[in-house]
Amino acid sequence: AAIATATASITGLVFMEVYKQIMAVENIDDFRWSTINLAVNTYVIELPCDPKCHRSGKQVKEEVQDDEVVEVKKILTCIPDKFTCYDFIEFKGGKDLKISEFIERFARQEGGLRINFLARTSNNKGVPMYQEINVAMYQNKKKFNERMLQRMKNPTQKKILQQSIDTANAMLEVAKSYDNMTVFEAYTKAYGQLEDPNREFLVLDADVTPTNRELEDGEEIEIPSIKYYFR
């Protein structure tokens, strides 16, 4: 009985907030957090705490390098400063916009920030839908290894060189595919079809670099998630 009573109370409080979503309430101050203790008949209903802000500044992080824990100093630049999970960069691109065109238009819209990694928003970035590839490097690597392969006689070394050539060819094919692939196609290829057929936008995380200056040593840039409208 106690479990059923507590479950019913929690369900009621949760659905009070769900109704606000259904009614399209936008003001965050209209939502509430609730804590209940039925044993002493206590109900605490309060405003949600402020969301975490992403702030620019210097950070010291511990990383494992060569089996040793070392302190690494990093510079975090947030654009805009103090953005939260409720902030988005809104971009209306449509369903037919190619990735290359999206990157160019995004850089113009966001003051020269160039996207070099793109993935769906999640707790970790995981599999990318787009990743900048150094085409010139792989082309040069392929040519060099092909020349070495013609001279090499050792079967083991020839096998290693061929594997390196195959890797370069695969990366060049991926880079070529990005030229003709739309943002929507890249998303569905990486993650499958959308669960909600009526959805009008994608929420994406991006790694960016500025085109108008060089990054400082240890500097990282963070931006809000991108809300990409394809309809």
CSV table of N, CA and C in Angstrom, one decimal, residues 15-128:
chain,number,residue,atom,x,y,z
A,15,PHE,N,3.0,14.4,-13.8
A,15,PHE,CA,2.1,14.8,-14.8
A,15,PHE,C,1.6,16.3,-14.7
A,16,MET,N,1.7,16.8,-13.6
A,16,MET,CA,1.5,18.3,-13.5
A,16,MET,C,2.5,19.0,-14.4
A,17,GLU,N,3.7,18.6,-14.4
A,17,GLU,CA,4.8,19.2,-15.2
A,17,GLU,C,4.6,18.8,-16.7
A,18,VAL,N,4.2,17.6,-16.9
A,18,VAL,CA,3.9,17.1,-18.3
A,18,VAL,C,2.8,18.0,-19.0
A,19,TYR,N,1.8,18.3,-18.2
A,19,TYR,CA,0.7,19.1,-18.7
A,19,TYR,C,1.2,20.5,-19.2
A,20,LYS,N,2.2,21.0,-18.4
A,20,LYS,CA,2.8,22.3,-18.8
A,20,LYS,C,3.5,22.2,-20.1
A,21,GLN,N,4.2,21.1,-20.4
A,21,GLN,CA,4.8,20.8,-21.7
A,21,GLN,C,3.8,20.8,-22.8
A,22,ILE,N,2.7,20.1,-22.5
A,22,ILE,CA,1.7,19.9,-23.5
A,22,ILE,C,1.0,21.3,-23.8
A,23,MET,N,0.9,22.1,-22.8
A,23,MET,CA,0.4,23.5,-23.0
A,23,MET,C,1.4,24.5,-23.6
A,24,ALA,N,2.6,23.9,-23.9
A,24,ALA,CA,3.7,24.8,-24.5
A,24,ALA,C,4.1,25.9,-23.6
A,25,VAL,N,4.2,25.7,-22.3
A,25,VAL,CA,4.6,26.7,-21.3
A,25,VAL,C,6.1,26.9,-21.6
A,26,GLU,N,6.6,28.1,-21.8
A,26,GLU,CA,8.0,28.3,-22.1
A,26,GLU,C,8.8,28.9,-21.0
A,27,ASN,N,8.1,29.6,-20.0
A,27,ASN,CA,8.8,30.2,-18.9
A,27,ASN,C,9.3,29.2,-17.9
A,28,ILE,N,10.6,29.1,-17.7
A,28,ILE,CA,11.2,28.1,-16.8
A,28,ILE,C,10.7,28.3,-15.4
A,29,ASP,N,10.3,29.5,-15.1
A,29,ASP,CA,9.9,29.8,-13.7
A,29,ASP,C,8.5,29.2,-13.4
A,30,ASP,N,7.8,28.7,-14.4
A,30,ASP,CA,6.5,28.1,-14.2
A,30,ASP,C,6.6,26.6,-13.9
A,31,PHE,N,7.8,26.1,-14.0
A,31,PHE,CA,8.0,24.6,-13.6
A,31,PHE,C,8.5,24.5,-12.2
A,32,ARG,N,8.3,23.3,-11.7
A,32,ARG,CA,8.6,23.0,-10.3
A,32,ARG,C,9.3,21.7,-10.1
A,33,TRP,N,10.2,21.6,-9.1
A,33,TRP,CA,10.7,20.4,-8.5
A,33,TRP,C,10.0,20.0,-7.3
A,34,SER,N,9.7,18.8,-7.1
A,34,SER,CA,8.9,18.3,-5.9
A,34,SER,C,9.7,17.2,-5.1
A,35,THR,N,9.6,17.3,-3.8
A,35,THR,CA,10.2,16.3,-2.9
A,35,THR,C,9.1,16.0,-1.9
A,36,ILE,N,8.8,14.7,-1.7
A,36,ILE,CA,7.7,14.4,-0.8
A,36,ILE,C,8.2,13.3,0.2
A,37,ASN,N,7.6,13.3,1.4
A,37,ASN,CA,7.9,12.3,2.4
A,37,ASN,C,6.5,12.0,3.1
A,38,LEU,N,5.9,10.9,2.6
A,38,LEU,CA,4.5,10.6,3.1
A,38,LEU,C,4.5,10.2,4.5
A,39,ALA,N,5.7,9.7,5.0
A,39,ALA,CA,5.7,9.2,6.4
A,39,ALA,C,5.4,10.4,7.4
A,40,VAL,N,5.9,11.6,7.1
A,40,VAL,CA,5.7,12.7,7.9
A,40,VAL,C,4.8,13.8,7.3
A,41,ASN,N,4.2,13.4,6.1
A,41,ASN,CA,3.3,14.2,5.4
A,41,ASN,C,3.9,15.6,5.0
A,42,THR,N,5.1,15.5,4.4
A,42,THR,CA,5.8,16.7,4.0
A,42,THR,C,5.9,16.8,2.5
A,43,TYR,N,5.6,17.9,2.0
A,43,TYR,CA,5.7,18.2,0.5
A,43,TYR,C,6.5,19.4,0.3
A,44,VAL,N,7.6,19.3,-0.4
A,44,VAL,CA,8.4,20.5,-0.7
A,44,VAL,C,8.4,20.7,-2.2
A,45,ILE,N,7.8,21.8,-2.7
A,45,ILE,CA,7.7,22.1,-4.1
A,45,ILE,C,8.5,23.5,-4.3
A,46,GLU,N,9.5,23.4,-5.2
A,46,GLU,CA,10.3,24.6,-5.3
A,46,GLU,C,10.7,24.8,-6.8
A,47,LEU,N,11.3,26.0,-7.1
A,47,LEU,CA,11.7,26.3,-8.4
A,47,LEU,C,13.0,25.5,-8.7
A,48,PRO,N,13.1,25.1,-10.0
A,48,PRO,CA,14.4,24.4,-10.4
A,48,PRO,C,15.6,25.2,-10.1
A,49,CYS,N,16.7,24.6,-9.8
A,49,CYS,CA,17.9,25.3,-9.6
A,49,CYS,C,18.4,25.9,-11.0
A,50,ASP,N,19.3,26.8,-10.9
A,50,ASP,CA,19.8,27.4,-12.1
A,50,ASP,C,20.6,26.4,-12.9
A,51,PRO,N,20.5,26.4,-14.2
A,51,PRO,CA,21.3,25.4,-15.0
A,51,PRO,C,22.8,25.7,-15.0
A,52,LYS,N,23.6,24.7,-15.2
A,52,LYS,CA,25.1,24.9,-15.2
A,52,LYS,C,25.5,25.8,-16.4
A,53,CYS,N,26.3,26.8,-16.1
A,53,CYS,CA,26.8,27.7,-17.1
A,53,CYS,C,28.2,27.2,-17.6
A,54,HIS,N,28.3,27.3,-18.9
A,54,HIS,CA,29.6,27.0,-19.5
A,54,HIS,C,30.4,28.3,-19.6
A,55,ARG,N,31.5,28.4,-18.8
A,55,ARG,CA,32.2,29.7,-18.6
A,55,ARG,C,33.6,29.6,-19.2
A,56,SER,N,34.0,30.7,-19.8
A,56,SER,CA,35.4,30.8,-20.3
A,56,SER,C,36.4,30.9,-19.2
A,57,GLY,N,37.6,30.3,-19.3
A,57,GLY,CA,38.6,30.5,-18.3
A,57,GLY,C,39.6,29.4,-18.4
A,58,LYS,N,40.6,29.4,-17.5
A,58,LYS,CA,41.6,28.4,-17.4
A,58,LYS,C,41.2,27.3,-16.5
A,59,GLN,N,41.6,26.1,-16.9
A,59,GLN,CA,41.2,24.9,-16.2
A,59,GLN,C,42.5,24.0,-16.1
A,60,VAL,N,42.5,23.2,-15.0
A,60,VAL,CA,43.6,22.2,-14.8
A,60,VAL,C,42.9,20.9,-14.6
A,61,LYS,N,43.2,20.0,-15.6
A,61,LYS,CA,42.6,18.7,-15.6
A,61,LYS,C,43.7,17.6,-15.4
A,62,GLU,N,43.3,16.5,-14.8
A,62,GLU,CA,44.2,15.3,-14.7
A,62,GLU,C,44.0,14.4,-15.8
A,63,GLU,N,45.0,14.0,-16.5
A,63,GLU,CA,45.0,13.0,-17.6
A,63,GLU,C,46.0,12.0,-17.4
A,64,VAL,N,45.8,10.8,-18.0
A,64,VAL,CA,46.7,9.7,-17.9
A,64,VAL,C,47.6,9.7,-19.1
A,65,GLN,N,48.9,9.9,-18.9
A,65,GLN,CA,49.9,9.9,-20.0
A,65,GLN,C,51.0,9.0,-19.7
A,66,ASP,N,51.3,8.0,-20.5
A,66,ASP,CA,52.3,7.0,-20.3
A,66,ASP,C,52.2,6.4,-18.9
A,67,ASP,N,51.0,6.0,-18.6
A,67,ASP,CA,50.7,5.3,-17.3
A,67,ASP,C,50.9,6.2,-16.1
A,68,GLU,N,51.0,7.5,-16.3
A,68,GLU,CA,51.1,8.4,-15.2
A,68,GLU,C,50.0,9.5,-15.2
A,69,VAL,N,49.5,9.9,-14.0
A,69,VAL,CA,48.5,10.9,-14.0
A,69,VAL,C,49.2,12.3,-13.9
A,70,VAL,N,49.0,13.1,-14.9
A,70,VAL,CA,49.6,14.4,-14.9
A,70,VAL,C,48.6,15.5,-15.0
A,71,GLU,N,48.9,16.7,-14.6
A,71,GLU,CA,48.0,17.8,-14.6
A,71,GLU,C,48.2,18.6,-16.0
A,72,VAL,N,47.1,18.8,-16.7
A,72,VAL,CA,47.2,19.4,-18.0
A,72,VAL,C,46.4,20.8,-17.9
A,73,LYS,N,47.1,21.8,-18.2
A,73,LYS,CA,46.4,23.2,-18.2
A,73,LYS,C,45.7,23.4,-19.6
A,74,LYS,N,44.4,23.8,-19.5
A,74,LYS,CA,43.7,24.1,-20.7
A,74,LYS,C,43.0,25.4,-20.6
A,75,ILE,N,42.8,26.0,-21.7
A,75,ILE,CA,42.1,27.3,-21.8
A,75,ILE,C,40.7,27.0,-22.5
A,76,LEU,N,39.6,27.3,-21.8
A,76,LEU,CA,38.3,27.0,-22.3
A,76,LEU,C,37.7,28.4,-22.8
A,77,THR,N,37.4,28.5,-24.0
A,77,THR,CA,36.7,29.6,-24.6
A,77,THR,C,35.3,29.3,-25.0
A,78,CYS,N,34.3,29.8,-24.3
A,78,CYS,CA,32.9,29.6,-24.5
A,78,CYS,C,32.3,30.7,-25.3
A,79,ILE,N,31.6,30.3,-26.4
A,79,ILE,CA,31.0,31.3,-27.3
A,79,ILE,C,29.6,31.0,-27.5
A,80,PRO,N,28.6,31.8,-26.9
A,80,PRO,CA,28.9,32.9,-26.1
A,80,PRO,C,29.3,32.5,-24.7
A,81,ASP,N,29.8,33.4,-23.9
A,81,ASP,CA,30.2,33.0,-22.5
A,81,ASP,C,29.0,32.8,-21.7
A,82,LYS,N,29.1,31.8,-20.7
A,82,LYS,CA,28.0,31.5,-19.8
A,82,LYS,C,26.7,31.0,-20.4
A,83,PHE,N,26.9,30.3,-21.5
A,83,PHE,CA,25.7,29.6,-22.1
A,83,PHE,C,25.3,28.4,-21.3
A,84,THR,N,24.0,28.0,-21.4
A,84,THR,CA,23.5,26.8,-20.7
A,84,THR,C,22.9,25.8,-21.6
A,85,CYS,N,22.4,24.7,-21.0
A,85,CYS,CA,21.8,23.6,-21.9
A,85,CYS,C,20.5,24.1,-22.5
A,86,TYR,N,20.0,25.2,-22.1
A,86,TYR,CA,18.8,25.8,-22.7
A,86,TYR,C,19.1,26.6,-23.9
A,87,ASP,N,20.3,26.9,-24.1
A,87,ASP,CA,20.7,27.8,-25.3
A,87,ASP,C,21.1,26.9,-26.5
A,88,PHE,N,20.6,27.4,-27.7
A,88,PHE,CA,20.9,26.7,-28.9
A,88,PHE,C,21.4,27.7,-30.0
A,89,ILE,N,22.1,27.2,-30.9
A,89,ILE,CA,22.4,28.0,-32.1
A,89,ILE,C,21.4,27.5,-33.2
A,90,GLU,N,20.5,28.3,-33.6
A,90,GLU,CA,19.4,27.9,-34.5
A,90,GLU,C,19.9,28.1,-35.9
A,91,PHE,N,19.7,27.1,-36.8
A,91,PHE,CA,20.1,27.2,-38.2
A,91,PHE,C,19.1,26.5,-39.0
A,92,LYS,N,18.6,27.3,-40.0
A,92,LYS,CA,17.5,26.8,-40.9
A,92,LYS,C,18.2,26.5,-42.3
A,93,GLY,N,18.4,25.2,-42.5
A,93,GLY,CA,19.1,24.8,-43.7
A,93,GLY,C,18.3,24.0,-44.7
A,94,GLY,N,17.2,23.4,-44.3
A,94,GLY,CA,16.4,22.6,-45.2
A,94,GLY,C,17.0,21.2,-45.3
A,95,LYS,N,16.3,20.3,-46.0
A,95,LYS,CA,16.6,18.9,-46.1
A,95,LYS,C,17.6,18.6,-47.2
A,96,ASP,N,17.8,19.6,-48.1
A,96,ASP,CA,18.7,19.3,-49.3
A,96,ASP,C,20.1,20.1,-49.1
A,97,LEU,N,20.3,20.7,-48.0
A,97,LEU,CA,21.6,21.4,-47.9
A,97,LEU,C,22.7,20.4,-47.7
A,98,LYS,N,23.8,20.6,-48.5
A,98,LYS,CA,24.9,19.7,-48.4
A,98,LYS,C,25.8,20.1,-47.2
A,99,ILE,N,26.6,19.1,-46.7
A,99,ILE,CA,27.4,19.4,-45.5
A,99,ILE,C,28.4,20.5,-45.8
A,100,SER,N,29.0,20.5,-47.0
A,100,SER,CA,30.0,21.5,-47.3
A,100,SER,C,29.4,22.9,-47.3
A,101,GLU,N,28.1,23.0,-47.8
A,101,GLU,CA,27.4,24.3,-47.8
A,101,GLU,C,27.0,24.7,-46.4
A,102,PHE,N,26.6,23.7,-45.6
A,102,PHE,CA,26.3,24.0,-44.2
A,102,PHE,C,27.5,24.6,-43.5
A,103,ILE,N,28.7,24.0,-43.6
A,103,ILE,CA,29.9,24.4,-42.9
A,103,ILE,C,30.2,25.9,-43.3
A,104,GLU,N,30.1,26.2,-44.6
A,104,GLU,CA,30.4,27.5,-45.1
A,104,GLU,C,29.4,28.5,-44.6
A,105,ARG,N,28.1,28.2,-44.6
A,105,ARG,CA,27.1,29.1,-44.1
A,105,ARG,C,27.1,29.3,-42.6
A,106,PHE,N,27.5,28.2,-41.9
A,106,PHE,CA,27.6,28.3,-40.5
A,106,PHE,C,28.7,29.2,-40.1
A,107,ALA,N,29.9,29.1,-40.8
A,107,ALA,CA,31.0,30.0,-40.5
A,107,ALA,C,30.7,31.5,-40.7
A,108,ARG,N,29.9,31.8,-41.8
A,108,ARG,CA,29.5,33.1,-42.0
A,108,ARG,C,28.5,33.6,-40.9
A,109,GLN,N,27.6,32.7,-40.5
A,109,GLN,CA,26.6,33.1,-39.5
A,109,GLN,C,27.2,33.3,-38.1
A,110,GLU,N,28.2,32.5,-37.8
A,110,GLU,CA,28.8,32.5,-36.4
A,110,GLU,C,30.2,33.1,-36.3
A,111,GLY,N,30.4,34.1,-37.2
A,111,GLY,CA,31.7,34.9,-37.1
A,111,GLY,C,32.9,34.1,-37.3
A,112,GLY,N,32.9,33.2,-38.3
A,112,GLY,CA,34.1,32.6,-38.7
A,112,GLY,C,34.5,31.3,-38.0
A,113,LEU,N,33.5,30.7,-37.3
A,113,LEU,CA,33.8,29.4,-36.6
A,113,LEU,C,33.6,28.3,-37.6
A,114,ARG,N,34.6,27.5,-37.8
A,114,ARG,CA,34.5,26.4,-38.8
A,114,ARG,C,34.3,25.1,-38.1
A,115,ILE,N,33.3,24.3,-38.5
A,115,ILE,CA,33.0,23.0,-38.0
A,115,ILE,C,34.0,22.0,-38.5
A,116,ASN,N,34.6,21.2,-37.6
A,116,ASN,CA,35.5,20.1,-38.0
A,116,ASN,C,35.1,18.8,-37.4
A,117,PHE,N,34.0,18.8,-36.6
A,117,PHE,CA,33.4,17.5,-36.1
A,117,PHE,C,32.0,17.8,-35.8
A,118,LEU,N,31.1,16.8,-36.2
A,118,LEU,CA,29.7,17.0,-36.1
A,118,LEU,C,29.1,15.6,-35.7
A,119,ALA,N,28.3,15.7,-34.6
A,119,ALA,CA,27.6,14.4,-34.1
A,119,ALA,C,26.3,14.8,-33.4
A,120,ARG,N,25.4,13.8,-33.3
A,120,ARG,CA,24.2,14.1,-32.6
A,120,ARG,C,24.5,14.4,-31.1
A,121,THR,N,23.6,15.2,-30.5
A,121,THR,CA,23.8,15.5,-29.1
A,121,THR,C,23.6,14.3,-28.2
A,122,SER,N,24.5,14.0,-27.3
A,122,SER,CA,24.4,12.9,-26.4
A,122,SER,C,25.4,13.1,-25.3
A,123,ASN,N,25.5,12.2,-24.3
A,123,ASN,CA,26.4,12.4,-23.2
A,123,ASN,C,27.9,12.3,-23.7
A,124,ASN,N,28.1,11.5,-24.7
A,124,ASN,CA,29.4,11.5,-25.3
A,124,ASN,C,29.3,11.6,-26.8
A,125,LYS,N,30.2,12.1,-27.5
A,125,LYS,CA,30.0,12.4,-28.9
A,125,LYS,C,30.0,11.2,-29.8
A,126,GLY,N,30.7,10.2,-29.4
A,126,GLY,CA,30.6,8.9,-30.1
A,126,GLY,C,30.9,8.9,-31.6
A,127,VAL,N,30.0,8.2,-32.4
A,127,VAL,CA,30.2,8.1,-33.8
A,127,VAL,C,29.9,9.5,-34.5
A,128,PRO,N,30.8,10.0,-35.3
A,128,PRO,CA,30.5,11.3,-35.9
A,128,PRO,C,29.7,11.1,-37.2
